[in-house]
Short mmCIF file of C-alpha atoms and ligand atoms in Angstrom, two decimals:
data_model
loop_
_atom_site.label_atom_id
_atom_site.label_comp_id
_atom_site.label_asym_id
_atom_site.label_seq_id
_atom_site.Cartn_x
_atom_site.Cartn_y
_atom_site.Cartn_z
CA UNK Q 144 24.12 31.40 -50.27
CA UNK Q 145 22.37 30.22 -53.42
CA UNK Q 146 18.57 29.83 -53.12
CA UNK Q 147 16.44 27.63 -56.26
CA UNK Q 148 13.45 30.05 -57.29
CA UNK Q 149 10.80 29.66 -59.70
CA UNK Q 150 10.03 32.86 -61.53
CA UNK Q 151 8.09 34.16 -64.87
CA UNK Q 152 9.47 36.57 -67.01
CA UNK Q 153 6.17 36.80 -68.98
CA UNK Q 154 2.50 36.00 -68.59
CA UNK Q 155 1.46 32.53 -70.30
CA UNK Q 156 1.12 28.95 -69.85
CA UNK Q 157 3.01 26.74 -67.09
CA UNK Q 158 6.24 26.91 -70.05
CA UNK Q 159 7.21 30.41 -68.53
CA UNK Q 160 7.78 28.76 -64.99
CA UNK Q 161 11.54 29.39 -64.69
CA UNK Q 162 13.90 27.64 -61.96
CA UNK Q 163 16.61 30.32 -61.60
CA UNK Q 164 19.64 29.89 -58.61
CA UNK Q 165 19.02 33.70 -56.82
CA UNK Q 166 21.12 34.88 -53.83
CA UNK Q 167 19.40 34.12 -50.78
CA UNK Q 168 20.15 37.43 -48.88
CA UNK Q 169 20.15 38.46 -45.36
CA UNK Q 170 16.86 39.85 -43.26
CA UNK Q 171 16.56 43.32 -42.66
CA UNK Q 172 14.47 44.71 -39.70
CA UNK Q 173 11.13 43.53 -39.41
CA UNK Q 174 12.17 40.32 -41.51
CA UNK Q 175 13.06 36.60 -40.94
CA UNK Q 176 14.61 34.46 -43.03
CA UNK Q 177 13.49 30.62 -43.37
CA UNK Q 178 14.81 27.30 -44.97
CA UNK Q 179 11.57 25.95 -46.63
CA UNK Q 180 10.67 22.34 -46.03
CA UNK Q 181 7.42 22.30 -48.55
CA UNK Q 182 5.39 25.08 -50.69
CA UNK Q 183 1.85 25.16 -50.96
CA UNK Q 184 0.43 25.24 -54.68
CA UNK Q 185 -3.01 27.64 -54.75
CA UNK Q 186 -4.69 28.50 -58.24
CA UNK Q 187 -4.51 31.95 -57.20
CA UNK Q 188 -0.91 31.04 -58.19
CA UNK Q 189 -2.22 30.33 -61.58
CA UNK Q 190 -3.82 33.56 -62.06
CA UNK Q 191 -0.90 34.89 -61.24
CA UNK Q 192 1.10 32.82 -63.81
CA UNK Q 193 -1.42 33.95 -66.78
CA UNK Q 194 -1.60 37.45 -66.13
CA UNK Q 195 -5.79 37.44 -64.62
CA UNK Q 196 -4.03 39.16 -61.60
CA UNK Q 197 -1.47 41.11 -62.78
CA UNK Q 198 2.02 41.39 -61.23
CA UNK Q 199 5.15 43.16 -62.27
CA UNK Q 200 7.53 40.80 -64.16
CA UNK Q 201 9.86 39.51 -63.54
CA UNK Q 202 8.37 38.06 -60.17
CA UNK Q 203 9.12 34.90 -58.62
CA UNK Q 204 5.73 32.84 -57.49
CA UNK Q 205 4.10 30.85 -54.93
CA UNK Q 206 2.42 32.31 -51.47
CA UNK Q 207 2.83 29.91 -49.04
CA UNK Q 208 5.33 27.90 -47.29
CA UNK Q 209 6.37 26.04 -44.27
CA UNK Q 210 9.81 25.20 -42.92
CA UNK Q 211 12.42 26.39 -40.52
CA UNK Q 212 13.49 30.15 -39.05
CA UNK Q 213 17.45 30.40 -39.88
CA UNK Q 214 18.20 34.59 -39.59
CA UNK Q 215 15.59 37.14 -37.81
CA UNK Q 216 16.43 40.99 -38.58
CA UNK Q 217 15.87 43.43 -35.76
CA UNK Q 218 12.80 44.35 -34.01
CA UNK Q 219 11.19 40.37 -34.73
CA UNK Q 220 9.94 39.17 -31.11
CA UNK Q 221 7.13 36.73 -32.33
CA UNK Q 222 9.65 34.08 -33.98
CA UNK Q 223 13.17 33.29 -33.46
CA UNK Q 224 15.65 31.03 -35.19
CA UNK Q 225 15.06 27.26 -35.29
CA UNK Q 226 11.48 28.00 -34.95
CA UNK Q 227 9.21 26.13 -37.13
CA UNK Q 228 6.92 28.18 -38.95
CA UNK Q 229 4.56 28.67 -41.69
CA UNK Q 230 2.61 31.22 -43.64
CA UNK Q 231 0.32 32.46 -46.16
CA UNK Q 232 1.37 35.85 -47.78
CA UNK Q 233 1.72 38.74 -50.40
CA UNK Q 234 3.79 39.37 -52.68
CA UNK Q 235 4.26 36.06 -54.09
CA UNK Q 236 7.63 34.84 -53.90
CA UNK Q 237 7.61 31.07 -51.97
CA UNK Q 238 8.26 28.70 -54.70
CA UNK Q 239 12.10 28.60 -53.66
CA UNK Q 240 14.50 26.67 -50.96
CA UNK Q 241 14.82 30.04 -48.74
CA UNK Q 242 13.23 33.51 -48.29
CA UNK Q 243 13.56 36.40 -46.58
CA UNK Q 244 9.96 38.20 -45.95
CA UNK Q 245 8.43 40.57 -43.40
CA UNK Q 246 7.72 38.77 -40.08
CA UNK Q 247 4.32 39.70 -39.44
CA UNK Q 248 2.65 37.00 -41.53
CA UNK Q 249 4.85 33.97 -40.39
CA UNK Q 250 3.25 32.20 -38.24
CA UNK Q 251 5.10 29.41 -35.51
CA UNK Q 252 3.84 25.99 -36.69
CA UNK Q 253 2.69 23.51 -33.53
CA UNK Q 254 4.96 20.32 -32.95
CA UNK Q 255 1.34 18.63 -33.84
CA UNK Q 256 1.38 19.67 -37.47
CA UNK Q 257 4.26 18.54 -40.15
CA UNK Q 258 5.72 20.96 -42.33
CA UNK Q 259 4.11 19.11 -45.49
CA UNK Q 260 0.73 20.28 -44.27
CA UNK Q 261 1.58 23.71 -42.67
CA UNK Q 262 2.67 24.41 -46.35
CA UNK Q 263 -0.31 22.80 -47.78
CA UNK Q 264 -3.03 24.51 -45.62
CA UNK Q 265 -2.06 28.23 -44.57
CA UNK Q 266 -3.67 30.04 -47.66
CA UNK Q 267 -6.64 27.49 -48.13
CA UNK Q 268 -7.49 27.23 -44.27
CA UNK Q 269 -7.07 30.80 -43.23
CA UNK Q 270 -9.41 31.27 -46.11
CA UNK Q 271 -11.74 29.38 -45.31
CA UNK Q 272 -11.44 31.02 -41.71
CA UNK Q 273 -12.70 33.93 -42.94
CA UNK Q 274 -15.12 32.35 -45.29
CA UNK Q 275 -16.89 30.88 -42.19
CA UNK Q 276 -15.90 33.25 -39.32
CA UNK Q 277 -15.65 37.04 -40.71
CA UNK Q 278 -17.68 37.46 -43.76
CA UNK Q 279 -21.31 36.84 -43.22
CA UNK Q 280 -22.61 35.45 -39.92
CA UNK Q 281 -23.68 31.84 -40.41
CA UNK Q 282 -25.34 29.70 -37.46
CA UNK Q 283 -25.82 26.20 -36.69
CA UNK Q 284 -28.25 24.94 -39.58
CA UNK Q 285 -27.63 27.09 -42.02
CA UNK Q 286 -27.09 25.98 -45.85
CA UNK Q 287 -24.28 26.90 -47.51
CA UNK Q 288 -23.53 26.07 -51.56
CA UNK Q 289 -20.07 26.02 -51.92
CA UNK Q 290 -18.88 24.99 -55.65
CA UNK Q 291 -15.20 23.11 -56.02
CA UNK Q 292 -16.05 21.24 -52.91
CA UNK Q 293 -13.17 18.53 -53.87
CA UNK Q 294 -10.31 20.91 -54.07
CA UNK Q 295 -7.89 22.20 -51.87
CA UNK Q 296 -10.37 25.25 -50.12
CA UNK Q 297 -13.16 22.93 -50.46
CA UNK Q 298 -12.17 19.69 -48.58
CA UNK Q 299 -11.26 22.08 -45.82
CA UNK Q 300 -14.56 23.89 -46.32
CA UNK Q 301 -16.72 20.30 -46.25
CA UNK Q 302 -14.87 19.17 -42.70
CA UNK Q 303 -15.60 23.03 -41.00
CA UNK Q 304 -19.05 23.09 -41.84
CA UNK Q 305 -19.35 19.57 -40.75
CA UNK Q 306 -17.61 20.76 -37.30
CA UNK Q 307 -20.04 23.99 -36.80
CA UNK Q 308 -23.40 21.97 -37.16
CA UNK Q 309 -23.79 23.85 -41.14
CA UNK Q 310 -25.29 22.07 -43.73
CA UNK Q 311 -22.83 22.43 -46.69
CA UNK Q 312 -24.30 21.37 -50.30
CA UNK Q 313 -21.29 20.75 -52.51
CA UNK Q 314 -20.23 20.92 -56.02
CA UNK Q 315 -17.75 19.04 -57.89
CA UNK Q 316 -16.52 17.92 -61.58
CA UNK Q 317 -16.82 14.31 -61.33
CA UNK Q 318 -18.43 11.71 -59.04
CA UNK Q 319 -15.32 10.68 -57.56
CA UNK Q 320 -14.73 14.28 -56.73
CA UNK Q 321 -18.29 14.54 -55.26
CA UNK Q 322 -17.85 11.30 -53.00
CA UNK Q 323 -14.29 12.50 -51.38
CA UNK Q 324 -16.41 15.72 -50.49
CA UNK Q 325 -19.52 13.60 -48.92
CA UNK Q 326 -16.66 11.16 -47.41
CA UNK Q 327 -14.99 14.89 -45.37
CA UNK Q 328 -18.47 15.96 -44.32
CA UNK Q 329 -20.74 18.02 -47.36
CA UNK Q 330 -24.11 16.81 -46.65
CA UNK Q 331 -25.10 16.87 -50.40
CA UNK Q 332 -22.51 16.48 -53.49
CA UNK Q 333 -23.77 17.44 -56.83
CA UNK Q 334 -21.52 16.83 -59.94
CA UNK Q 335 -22.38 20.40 -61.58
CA UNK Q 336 -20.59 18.60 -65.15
CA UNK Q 337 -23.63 16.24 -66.13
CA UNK Q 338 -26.12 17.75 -63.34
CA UNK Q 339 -28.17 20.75 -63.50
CA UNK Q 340 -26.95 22.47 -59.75
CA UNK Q 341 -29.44 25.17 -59.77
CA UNK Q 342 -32.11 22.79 -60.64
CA UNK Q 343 -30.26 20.45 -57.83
CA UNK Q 344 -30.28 22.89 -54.92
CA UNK Q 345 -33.79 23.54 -55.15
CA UNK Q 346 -34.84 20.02 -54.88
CA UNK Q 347 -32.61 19.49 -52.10
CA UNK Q 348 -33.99 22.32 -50.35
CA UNK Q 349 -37.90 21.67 -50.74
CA UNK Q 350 -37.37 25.02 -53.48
CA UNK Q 351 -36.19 27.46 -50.43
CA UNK Q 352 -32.54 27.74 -51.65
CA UNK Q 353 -29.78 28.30 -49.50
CA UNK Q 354 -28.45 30.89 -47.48
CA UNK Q 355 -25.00 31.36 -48.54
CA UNK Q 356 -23.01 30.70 -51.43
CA UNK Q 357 -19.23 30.55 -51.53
CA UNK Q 358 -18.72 30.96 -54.87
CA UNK Q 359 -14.36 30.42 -56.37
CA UNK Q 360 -15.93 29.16 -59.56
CA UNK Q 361 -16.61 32.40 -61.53
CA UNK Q 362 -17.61 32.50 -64.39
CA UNK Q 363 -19.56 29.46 -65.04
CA UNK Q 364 -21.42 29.11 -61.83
CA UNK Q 365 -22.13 32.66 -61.10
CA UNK Q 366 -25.59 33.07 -62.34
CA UNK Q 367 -26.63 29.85 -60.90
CA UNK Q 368 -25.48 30.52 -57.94
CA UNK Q 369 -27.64 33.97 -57.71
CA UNK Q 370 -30.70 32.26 -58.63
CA UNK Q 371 -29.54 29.50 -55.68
CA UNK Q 372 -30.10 31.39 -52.68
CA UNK Q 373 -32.93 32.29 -50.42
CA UNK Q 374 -33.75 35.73 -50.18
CA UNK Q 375 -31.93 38.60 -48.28
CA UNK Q 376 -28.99 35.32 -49.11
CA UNK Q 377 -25.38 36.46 -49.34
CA UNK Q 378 -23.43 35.54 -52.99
CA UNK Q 379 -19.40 35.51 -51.65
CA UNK Q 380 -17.66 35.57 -54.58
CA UNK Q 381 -13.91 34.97 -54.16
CA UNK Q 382 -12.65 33.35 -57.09
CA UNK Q 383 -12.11 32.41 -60.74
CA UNK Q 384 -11.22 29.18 -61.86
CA UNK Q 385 -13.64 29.26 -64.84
CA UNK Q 386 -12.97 32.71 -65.89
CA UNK Q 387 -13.43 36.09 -64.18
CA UNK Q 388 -17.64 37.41 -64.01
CA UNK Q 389 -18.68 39.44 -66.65
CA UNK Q 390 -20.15 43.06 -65.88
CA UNK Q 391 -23.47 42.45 -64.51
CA UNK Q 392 -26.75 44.47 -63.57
CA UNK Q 393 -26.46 45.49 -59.58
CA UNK Q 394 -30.78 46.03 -60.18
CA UNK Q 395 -30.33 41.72 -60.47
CA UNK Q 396 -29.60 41.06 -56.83
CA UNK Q 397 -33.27 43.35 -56.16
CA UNK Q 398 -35.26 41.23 -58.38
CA UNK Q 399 -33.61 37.79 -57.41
CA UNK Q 400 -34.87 38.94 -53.71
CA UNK Q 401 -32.88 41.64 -52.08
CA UNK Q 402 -29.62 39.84 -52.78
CA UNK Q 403 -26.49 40.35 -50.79
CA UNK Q 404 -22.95 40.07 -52.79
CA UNK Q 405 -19.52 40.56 -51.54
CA UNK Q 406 -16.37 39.86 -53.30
CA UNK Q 407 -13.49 39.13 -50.45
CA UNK Q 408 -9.61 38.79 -50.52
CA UNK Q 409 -7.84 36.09 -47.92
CA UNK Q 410 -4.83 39.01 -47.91
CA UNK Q 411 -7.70 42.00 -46.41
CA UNK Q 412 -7.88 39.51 -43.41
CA UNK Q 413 -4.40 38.58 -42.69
CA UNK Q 414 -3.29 42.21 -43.16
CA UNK Q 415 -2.83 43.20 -39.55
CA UNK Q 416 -0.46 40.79 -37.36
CA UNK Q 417 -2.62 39.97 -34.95
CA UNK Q 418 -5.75 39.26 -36.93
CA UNK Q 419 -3.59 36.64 -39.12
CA UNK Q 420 -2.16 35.18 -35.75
CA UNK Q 421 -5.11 34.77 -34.34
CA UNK Q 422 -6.59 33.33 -37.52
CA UNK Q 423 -4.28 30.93 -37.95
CA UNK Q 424 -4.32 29.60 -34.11
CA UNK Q 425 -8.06 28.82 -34.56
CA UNK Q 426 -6.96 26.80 -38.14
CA UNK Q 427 -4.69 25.15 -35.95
CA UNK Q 428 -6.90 24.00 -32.95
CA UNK Q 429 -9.70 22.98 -36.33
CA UNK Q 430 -6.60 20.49 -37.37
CA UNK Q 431 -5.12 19.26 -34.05
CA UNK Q 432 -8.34 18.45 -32.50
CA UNK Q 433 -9.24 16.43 -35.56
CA UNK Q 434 -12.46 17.98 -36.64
CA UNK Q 435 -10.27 19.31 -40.08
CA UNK Q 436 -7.69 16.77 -41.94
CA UNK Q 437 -5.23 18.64 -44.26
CA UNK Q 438 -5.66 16.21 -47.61
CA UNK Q 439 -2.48 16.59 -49.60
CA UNK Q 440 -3.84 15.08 -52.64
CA UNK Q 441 -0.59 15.53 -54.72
CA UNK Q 442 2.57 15.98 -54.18
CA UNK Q 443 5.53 17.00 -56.24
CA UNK Q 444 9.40 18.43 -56.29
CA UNK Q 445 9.64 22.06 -56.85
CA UNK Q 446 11.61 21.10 -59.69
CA UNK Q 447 8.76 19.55 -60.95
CA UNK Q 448 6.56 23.05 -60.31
CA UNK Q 449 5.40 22.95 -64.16
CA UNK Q 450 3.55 19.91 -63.96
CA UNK Q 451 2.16 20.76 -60.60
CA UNK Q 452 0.47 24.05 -62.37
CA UNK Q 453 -0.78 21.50 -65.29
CA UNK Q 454 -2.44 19.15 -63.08
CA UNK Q 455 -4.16 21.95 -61.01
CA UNK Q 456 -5.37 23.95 -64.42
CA UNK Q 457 -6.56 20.52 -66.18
CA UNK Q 458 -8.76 19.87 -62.29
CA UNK Q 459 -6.82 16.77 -61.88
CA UNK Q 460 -5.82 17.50 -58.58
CA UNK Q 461 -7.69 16.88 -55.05
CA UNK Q 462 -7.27 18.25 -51.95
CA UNK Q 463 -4.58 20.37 -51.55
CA UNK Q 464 -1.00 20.26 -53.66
CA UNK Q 465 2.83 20.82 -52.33
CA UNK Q 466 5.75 21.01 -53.92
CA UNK Q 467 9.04 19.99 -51.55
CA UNK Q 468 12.12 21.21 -51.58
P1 LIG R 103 -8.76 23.97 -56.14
O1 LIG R 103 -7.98 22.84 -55.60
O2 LIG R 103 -10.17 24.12 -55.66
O3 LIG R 103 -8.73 23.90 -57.72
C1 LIG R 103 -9.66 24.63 -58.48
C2 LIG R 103 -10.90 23.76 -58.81
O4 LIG R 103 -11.84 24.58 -59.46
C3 LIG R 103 -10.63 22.63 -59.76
O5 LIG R 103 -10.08 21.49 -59.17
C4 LIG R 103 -12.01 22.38 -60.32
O6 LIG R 103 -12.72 21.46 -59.50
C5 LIG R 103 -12.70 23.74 -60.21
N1 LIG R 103 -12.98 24.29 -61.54
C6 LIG R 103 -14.22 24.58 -62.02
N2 LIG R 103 -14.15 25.01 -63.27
C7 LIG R 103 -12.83 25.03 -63.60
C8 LIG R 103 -12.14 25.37 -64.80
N3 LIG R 103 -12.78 25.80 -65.91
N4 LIG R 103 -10.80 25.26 -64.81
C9 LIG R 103 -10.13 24.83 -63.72
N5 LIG R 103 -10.74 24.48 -62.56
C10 LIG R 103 -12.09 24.57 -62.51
O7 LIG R 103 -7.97 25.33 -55.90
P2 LIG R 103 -7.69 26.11 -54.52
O8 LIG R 103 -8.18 25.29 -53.39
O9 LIG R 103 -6.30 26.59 -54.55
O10 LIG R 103 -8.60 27.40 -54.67
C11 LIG R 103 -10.01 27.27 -54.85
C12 LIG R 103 -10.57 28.58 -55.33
O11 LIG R 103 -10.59 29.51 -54.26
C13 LIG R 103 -9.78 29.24 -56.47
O12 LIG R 103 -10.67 29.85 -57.38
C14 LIG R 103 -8.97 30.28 -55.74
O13 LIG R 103 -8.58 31.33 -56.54
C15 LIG R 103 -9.97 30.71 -54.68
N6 LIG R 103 -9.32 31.32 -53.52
C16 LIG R 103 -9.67 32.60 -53.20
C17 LIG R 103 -9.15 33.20 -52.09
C18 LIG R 103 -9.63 34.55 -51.70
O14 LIG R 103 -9.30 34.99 -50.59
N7 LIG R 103 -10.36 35.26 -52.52
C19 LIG R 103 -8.13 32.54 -51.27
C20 LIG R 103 -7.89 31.16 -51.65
C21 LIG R 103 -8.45 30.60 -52.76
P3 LIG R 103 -13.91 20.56 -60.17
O15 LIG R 103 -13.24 19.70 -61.21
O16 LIG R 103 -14.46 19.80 -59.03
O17 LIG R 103 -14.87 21.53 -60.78
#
């Protein structure tokens, strides 16, 4: 059975995105095999593609999917076939028609939720799970900066805060971006291209600054973001779409006011079974009780994977992004 992939051979620009026909292969124990309905696009995928996280080549991309159990190796009790399913996971490898993969991450997909947005919110909702549940605690009325508040983590991240009584100041590229983040629930939108955010936050915060900051930004927010919380505040830093942080001075978070930094991974949280079932049930009961819509802002054929990447790189996307198959 022939299976579309997309693959790199080398690092570079969305030009080494490679549809190859790969044998589709049967599930050995532990594993399940599933016909994919739609891929989720993530710019970790994008890192990925340039080399920022490095993989061994060559390596087929993509880590998420939702779609349909058709073999189950020994020892699987959690799924069986015909189940409907989705999941976030490492290695890469879900930009393709069929996979086989280990079992624990695969997750069964309620009737509720369609297979277009089990593929489009496993990685960004999970993450924002964690974000919100297992990194820092964060009560009702806390303030929370979170930067990219228009994209694919972030619309998720606006709705959740909105649903847990936390006051979530946004940031975004453009003021279209900014008003589909006030229109899911950020209380405040600032457009961080022609406005000064640091200078922003303070204002909004009678010059207290905020709590937390969830930081996927990098490079170009970073320091602002430091100088944007409270202190004893907590910088999470979990991403890079402007460029990876330079070295910095650990003596900096002292001075700013007994800072607190951590720098988490979505695949640390999902790594035992249970913890990324259980995760994903409480993303589920967020999106079937209605207090998080999954936005799929764009959608496009896998064979159209290369422009997908271009549109997410160039920040013309909203929301999240799936490719079907
Ligand atoms: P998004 O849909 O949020 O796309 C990235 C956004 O980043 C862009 O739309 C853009 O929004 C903003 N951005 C700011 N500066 C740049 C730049 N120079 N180039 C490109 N984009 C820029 O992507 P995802 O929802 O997939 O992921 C959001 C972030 O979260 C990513 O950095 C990702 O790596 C990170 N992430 C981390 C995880 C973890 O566990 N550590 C797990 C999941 C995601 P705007 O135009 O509004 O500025």
């Amino acid at each position: 059975m022939m299976n579309k992939t997309v693959v790199i051979k080398e690092f570079g620009g969305s030009d080494q995105l490679k549809i190859v026909d790969m044998p589709a292969g049967e599930p050995g124990d532990g594993q399940v095999r599933i016909a994919h309905k739609a891929c989720g696009l993530n710019y970790i995928d994008v890192y990925q593609r340039t080399g920022l996280y490095p993989l061994s080549l060559p390596q087929a991309l993509g880590m998420e999917a939702a779609g349909v159990i058709e073999a189950v190796g020994a020892g699987v009790t959690h799924v069986k076939v015909g189940d409907r399913v989705a999941y976030a996971s490492m290695p890469p490898g879900s930009y393709c028609e069929r996979r086989v993969m280990p079992a624990a991450q695969v997750c069964p997909l309620p009737d509720e939720i369609s297979f277009e947005q089990g593929a489009a919110m496993m990685l960004q909702g999970m993450t924002v799970q964690y974000l919100f549940h297992r990194t820092t605690p964060l009560s009702k009325g806390d303030t929370v900066l979170f930067h990219a508040a228009a994209g694919g983590v972030g619309l998720i991240a606006c709705q959740w805060a909105k649903s847990e009584g936390i006051t979530l100041i946004g940031t975004a590229g453009s003021d279209e971006k900014c008003q589909l983040a006030l229109d899911h629930g950020a209380t405040h939108c600032i457009n961080y291209t022609t406005e000064n955010f640091e200078e922003k936050v303070k204002e909004l915060t009678g010059g207290a600054g905020v709590d937390v900051v969830m930081d996927s930004v990098g490079e170009s927010t970073f320091e602002g973001s430091l100088n944007s919380l409270k202190p004893l505040g907590m910088m999470i830093t979990f991403g890079n779409a402007s460029g990876p942080v330079p070295p910095f001075n650990l003596a900096q978070l002292g001075a700013k006011g007994s800072l607190k930094i951590t720098r988490p991974t979505l695949f640390t949280h999902i790594g035992k079974h249970e913890d990324c079932q259980e995760m994903a049930r409480h993303l589920f009961s967020k999106v079937i009780s209605g207090d998080v819509k999954i936005v799929i802002g764009q959608e496009f054929a896998l064979d159209d994977v290369t422009a997908a990447h271009d549109a997410l790189e160039a920040r013309r996307t909203t929301g999240s992004t799936i490719l079907t198959v």
